[in-house]
């Protein structure tokens, strides 16, 4: 920390610019129209797969409400899947695989505000101290909980799960024909909207760019 401050105890130039750009990004996010902000959140047309010991429960979210579609057994075939999905089996949707609470770990951290610029890389360096598993045997994601510009600090929540558990269930869902777009685990509420994605980019389904992704790209260029 001393290396980033001048001898007078004031923030160094690099830290001042880092704090400024972190603030600028948060202000740009606040300027995005409410409609676009809401469309960027996963709130509708969600197929939630609740993994369990005997199979998985299927929940469908439409128009802000959850519908219980039923239970898929571990040895269920395409016929059982189609019968449970019904109308949810057609059209565009986001499929979320949610593992049991015992499959994941989450912790809150406080980091320097300047860490936001390389946050994923910085967190990856800390996995050995945060996880009971070796760093190369976990998938992780994070979300920013808050920024304190007075103390130049960043509040972050990191979530991680063993690769073996994630890979096993992703393979099972793929066999059901329900390859997930996102993977997380149960927190306080098993029906909460997804906030993280443990699925690595190499396993994400390929999709053409959407209007929203092009809009985000435009914001990145502006930033």
Short mmCIF file of C-alpha atoms in Angstrom, two decimals:
data_model
loop_
_atom_site.label_atom_id
_atom_site.label_comp_id
_atom_site.label_asym_id
_atom_site.label_seq_id
_atom_site.Cartn_x
_atom_site.Cartn_y
_atom_site.Cartn_z
CA UNK A 1 0.00 0.00 0.00
CA UNK A 2 2.87 2.44 0.78
CA UNK A 3 4.17 2.11 -2.77
CA UNK A 4 1.01 3.74 -4.12
CA UNK A 5 1.22 6.81 -1.85
CA UNK A 6 3.47 9.85 -1.97
CA UNK A 7 5.83 10.78 0.86
CA UNK A 8 3.26 13.32 2.05
CA UNK A 9 0.76 10.52 2.68
CA UNK A 10 -1.54 11.54 -0.19
CA UNK A 11 -2.78 9.13 -2.88
CA UNK A 12 -0.36 8.62 -5.73
CA UNK A 13 -1.25 9.59 -9.29
CA UNK A 14 -1.91 5.99 -10.35
CA UNK A 15 -4.30 5.43 -7.44
CA UNK A 16 -6.08 8.72 -8.12
CA UNK A 17 -6.70 7.72 -11.74
CA UNK A 18 -7.78 4.23 -10.65
CA UNK A 19 -10.30 5.66 -8.19
CA UNK A 20 -11.57 8.11 -10.81
CA UNK A 21 -12.19 5.43 -13.45
CA UNK A 22 -13.87 3.13 -10.92
CA UNK A 23 -16.20 6.01 -10.01
CA UNK A 24 -16.75 6.79 -13.70
CA UNK A 25 -17.81 3.22 -14.44
CA UNK A 26 -20.33 3.24 -11.60
CA UNK A 27 -21.75 6.56 -12.84
CA UNK A 28 -22.06 5.22 -16.39
CA UNK A 29 -23.97 2.23 -15.03
CA UNK A 30 -26.37 4.56 -13.27
CA UNK A 31 -26.96 6.46 -16.53
CA UNK A 32 -28.13 3.36 -18.42
CA UNK A 33 -31.88 3.60 -19.03
CA UNK A 34 -33.95 1.62 -16.55
CA UNK A 35 -35.44 -0.55 -19.30
CA UNK A 36 -32.02 -1.65 -20.48
CA UNK A 37 -30.81 -2.28 -16.92
CA UNK A 38 -33.81 -4.49 -16.24
CA UNK A 39 -33.39 -6.40 -19.50
CA UNK A 40 -29.79 -7.16 -18.57
CA UNK A 41 -30.93 -8.99 -15.44
CA UNK A 42 -32.15 -12.57 -15.48
CA UNK A 43 -35.72 -12.11 -14.36
CA UNK A 44 -37.90 -14.04 -16.82
CA UNK A 45 -38.01 -17.09 -19.10
CA UNK A 46 -35.76 -18.97 -16.70
CA UNK A 47 -35.58 -22.74 -16.43
CA UNK A 48 -34.14 -23.56 -13.01
CA UNK A 49 -32.68 -27.04 -12.45
CA UNK A 50 -32.42 -27.78 -8.72
CA UNK A 51 -29.89 -30.59 -8.36
CA UNK A 52 -30.50 -33.20 -5.67
CA UNK A 53 -29.52 -36.71 -4.61
CA UNK A 54 -32.34 -38.43 -6.48
CA UNK A 55 -32.50 -36.18 -9.53
CA UNK A 56 -33.44 -32.58 -10.19
CA UNK A 57 -36.48 -30.41 -9.69
CA UNK A 58 -37.51 -28.20 -12.60
CA UNK A 59 -38.88 -24.71 -12.01
CA UNK A 60 -40.02 -22.31 -14.71
CA UNK A 61 -40.12 -18.54 -14.20
CA UNK A 62 -42.47 -16.56 -16.41
CA UNK A 63 -44.02 -13.12 -15.85
CA UNK A 64 -42.24 -12.82 -12.50
CA UNK A 65 -43.67 -16.05 -11.03
CA UNK A 66 -42.20 -19.51 -10.44
CA UNK A 67 -44.00 -22.65 -11.62
CA UNK A 68 -43.09 -26.12 -10.35
CA UNK A 69 -42.75 -28.35 -13.43
CA UNK A 70 -41.90 -31.53 -11.55
CA UNK A 71 -38.97 -33.86 -10.88
CA UNK A 72 -36.50 -35.44 -13.32
CA UNK A 73 -35.01 -38.70 -12.11
CA UNK A 74 -31.35 -39.42 -12.74
CA UNK A 75 -32.22 -42.03 -15.38
CA UNK A 76 -34.98 -39.98 -17.04
CA UNK A 77 -35.01 -39.81 -20.82
CA UNK A 78 -36.09 -37.22 -23.40
CA UNK A 79 -39.74 -38.24 -23.08
CA UNK A 80 -39.88 -37.39 -19.38
CA UNK A 81 -38.08 -34.12 -20.02
CA UNK A 82 -40.47 -33.03 -22.77
CA UNK A 83 -43.51 -34.00 -20.72
CA UNK A 84 -42.35 -31.88 -17.78
CA UNK A 85 -41.25 -28.89 -19.82
CA UNK A 86 -44.43 -28.46 -21.83
CA UNK A 87 -44.57 -24.89 -23.18
CA UNK A 88 -41.28 -24.09 -21.44
CA UNK A 89 -39.54 -26.42 -23.88
CA UNK A 90 -40.03 -24.05 -26.81
CA UNK A 91 -38.80 -20.54 -27.38
CA UNK A 92 -35.85 -18.67 -25.97
CA UNK A 93 -34.92 -19.32 -22.36
CA UNK A 94 -32.02 -19.23 -19.94
CA UNK A 95 -31.24 -22.52 -18.23
CA UNK A 96 -29.75 -22.27 -14.74
CA UNK A 97 -28.28 -25.29 -12.96
CA UNK A 98 -28.38 -24.76 -9.19
CA UNK A 99 -26.32 -27.09 -7.01
CA UNK A 100 -27.08 -27.84 -3.34
CA UNK A 101 -25.78 -25.40 -0.73
CA UNK A 102 -23.21 -27.95 0.44
CA UNK A 103 -21.59 -27.89 -3.01
CA UNK A 104 -20.43 -24.28 -2.82
CA UNK A 105 -18.62 -21.77 -0.68
CA UNK A 106 -18.99 -17.98 -0.57
CA UNK A 107 -17.06 -15.33 1.29
CA UNK A 108 -17.01 -11.56 1.45
CA UNK A 109 -13.75 -9.69 1.01
CA UNK A 110 -12.59 -6.10 1.26
CA UNK A 111 -9.98 -5.09 -1.30
CA UNK A 112 -8.41 -1.82 -2.47
CA UNK A 113 -10.64 -0.01 -4.94
CA UNK A 114 -7.91 -0.13 -7.57
CA UNK A 115 -8.18 -3.95 -7.56
CA UNK A 116 -11.39 -3.71 -9.61
CA UNK A 117 -9.35 -3.25 -12.78
CA UNK A 118 -7.94 -6.80 -12.55
CA UNK A 119 -10.36 -8.26 -10.04
CA UNK A 120 -10.73 -11.77 -11.48
CA UNK A 121 -7.00 -12.25 -11.74
CA UNK A 122 -6.41 -10.91 -8.24
CA UNK A 123 -9.06 -13.24 -6.80
CA UNK A 124 -7.58 -16.20 -8.65
CA UNK A 125 -4.29 -15.58 -6.85
CA UNK A 126 -6.11 -15.83 -3.50
CA UNK A 127 -8.01 -19.06 -4.18
CA UNK A 128 -5.57 -21.23 -2.24
CA UNK A 129 -6.24 -19.23 0.92
CA UNK A 130 -10.00 -19.00 0.35
CA UNK A 131 -10.80 -22.55 -0.73
CA UNK A 132 -10.43 -25.93 0.99
CA UNK A 133 -9.74 -27.31 -2.50
CA UNK A 134 -6.67 -26.71 -4.68
CA UNK A 135 -7.09 -23.65 -6.89
CA UNK A 136 -6.96 -25.70 -10.10
CA UNK A 137 -9.87 -27.84 -8.89
CA UNK A 138 -12.50 -25.14 -8.43
CA UNK A 139 -14.65 -22.86 -10.56
CA UNK A 140 -15.31 -19.42 -9.15
CA UNK A 141 -17.17 -16.21 -9.84
CA UNK A 142 -17.66 -12.98 -7.95
CA UNK A 143 -19.92 -9.98 -7.63
CA UNK A 144 -19.21 -6.48 -6.38
CA UNK A 145 -21.25 -5.61 -3.30
CA UNK A 146 -20.18 -2.00 -2.95
CA UNK A 147 -17.54 0.68 -3.41
CA UNK A 148 -16.39 3.05 -0.68
CA UNK A 149 -14.62 5.99 -2.29
CA UNK A 150 -13.80 7.62 1.04
CA UNK A 151 -11.71 4.65 2.15
CA UNK A 152 -10.80 3.55 -1.42
CA UNK A 153 -12.13 0.07 -0.68
CA UNK A 154 -14.12 -2.49 -2.63
CA UNK A 155 -16.54 -5.00 -1.11
CA UNK A 156 -16.59 -8.25 -3.06
CA UNK A 157 -18.31 -11.59 -2.66
CA UNK A 158 -16.50 -14.59 -4.14
CA UNK A 159 -18.33 -17.87 -4.79
CA UNK A 160 -16.66 -21.16 -5.68
CA UNK A 161 -17.45 -24.83 -6.13
CA UNK A 162 -15.41 -27.97 -6.90
CA UNK A 163 -14.98 -28.59 -10.60
CA UNK A 164 -15.86 -32.25 -10.16
CA UNK A 165 -19.32 -31.44 -8.77
CA UNK A 166 -20.03 -28.85 -11.46
CA UNK A 167 -18.76 -31.02 -14.33
CA UNK A 168 -20.76 -34.04 -13.17
CA UNK A 169 -24.03 -32.11 -13.10
CA UNK A 170 -23.37 -30.24 -16.33
CA UNK A 171 -22.83 -33.61 -18.02
CA UNK A 172 -26.07 -34.95 -16.52
CA UNK A 173 -28.06 -31.93 -17.67
CA UNK A 174 -26.55 -32.21 -21.15
CA UNK A 175 -27.69 -35.84 -21.30
CA UNK A 176 -31.19 -34.62 -20.47
CA UNK A 177 -30.91 -32.12 -23.32
CA UNK A 178 -30.84 -29.25 -20.83
CA UNK A 179 -27.29 -27.95 -21.12
CA UNK A 180 -27.08 -25.01 -18.67
CA UNK A 181 -26.25 -21.42 -19.52
CA UNK A 182 -25.39 -20.67 -15.89
CA UNK A 183 -24.36 -22.63 -12.81
CA UNK A 184 -24.62 -21.50 -9.19
CA UNK A 185 -25.54 -23.03 -5.85
CA UNK A 186 -28.24 -22.55 -3.23
CA UNK A 187 -27.72 -19.62 -0.90
CA UNK A 188 -30.34 -18.30 1.52
CA UNK A 189 -33.19 -18.87 -0.95
CA UNK A 190 -33.14 -21.72 -3.46
CA UNK A 191 -35.54 -19.77 -5.70
CA UNK A 192 -33.47 -16.57 -5.81
CA UNK A 193 -32.59 -15.11 -9.19
CA UNK A 194 -29.08 -16.02 -10.36
CA UNK A 195 -26.38 -13.50 -9.46
CA UNK A 196 -23.21 -15.40 -10.40
CA UNK A 197 -22.10 -17.95 -12.98
CA UNK A 198 -19.58 -20.64 -12.08
CA UNK A 199 -19.62 -21.99 -15.62
CA UNK A 200 -16.27 -21.21 -17.28
CA UNK A 201 -16.31 -19.41 -20.62
CA UNK A 202 -15.05 -22.54 -22.38
CA UNK A 203 -18.27 -24.34 -21.41
CA UNK A 204 -20.71 -21.55 -22.23
CA UNK A 205 -23.13 -22.27 -25.11
CA UNK A 206 -22.29 -20.22 -28.20
CA UNK A 207 -24.79 -17.47 -29.02
CA UNK A 208 -24.85 -14.69 -31.59
CA UNK A 209 -24.37 -11.19 -30.15
CA UNK A 210 -27.56 -9.54 -28.95
CA UNK A 211 -28.61 -5.90 -28.97
CA UNK A 212 -27.79 -5.69 -25.29
CA UNK A 213 -24.29 -7.13 -25.74
CA UNK A 214 -23.61 -4.61 -28.52
CA UNK A 215 -24.87 -1.87 -26.22
CA UNK A 216 -22.51 -3.05 -23.48
CA UNK A 217 -19.67 -3.07 -26.00
CA UNK A 218 -20.50 0.53 -26.86
CA UNK A 219 -20.37 1.48 -23.19
CA UNK A 220 -17.00 -0.22 -22.90
CA UNK A 221 -15.65 1.83 -25.80
CA UNK A 222 -16.97 5.02 -24.22
CA UNK A 223 -15.44 4.04 -20.88
#
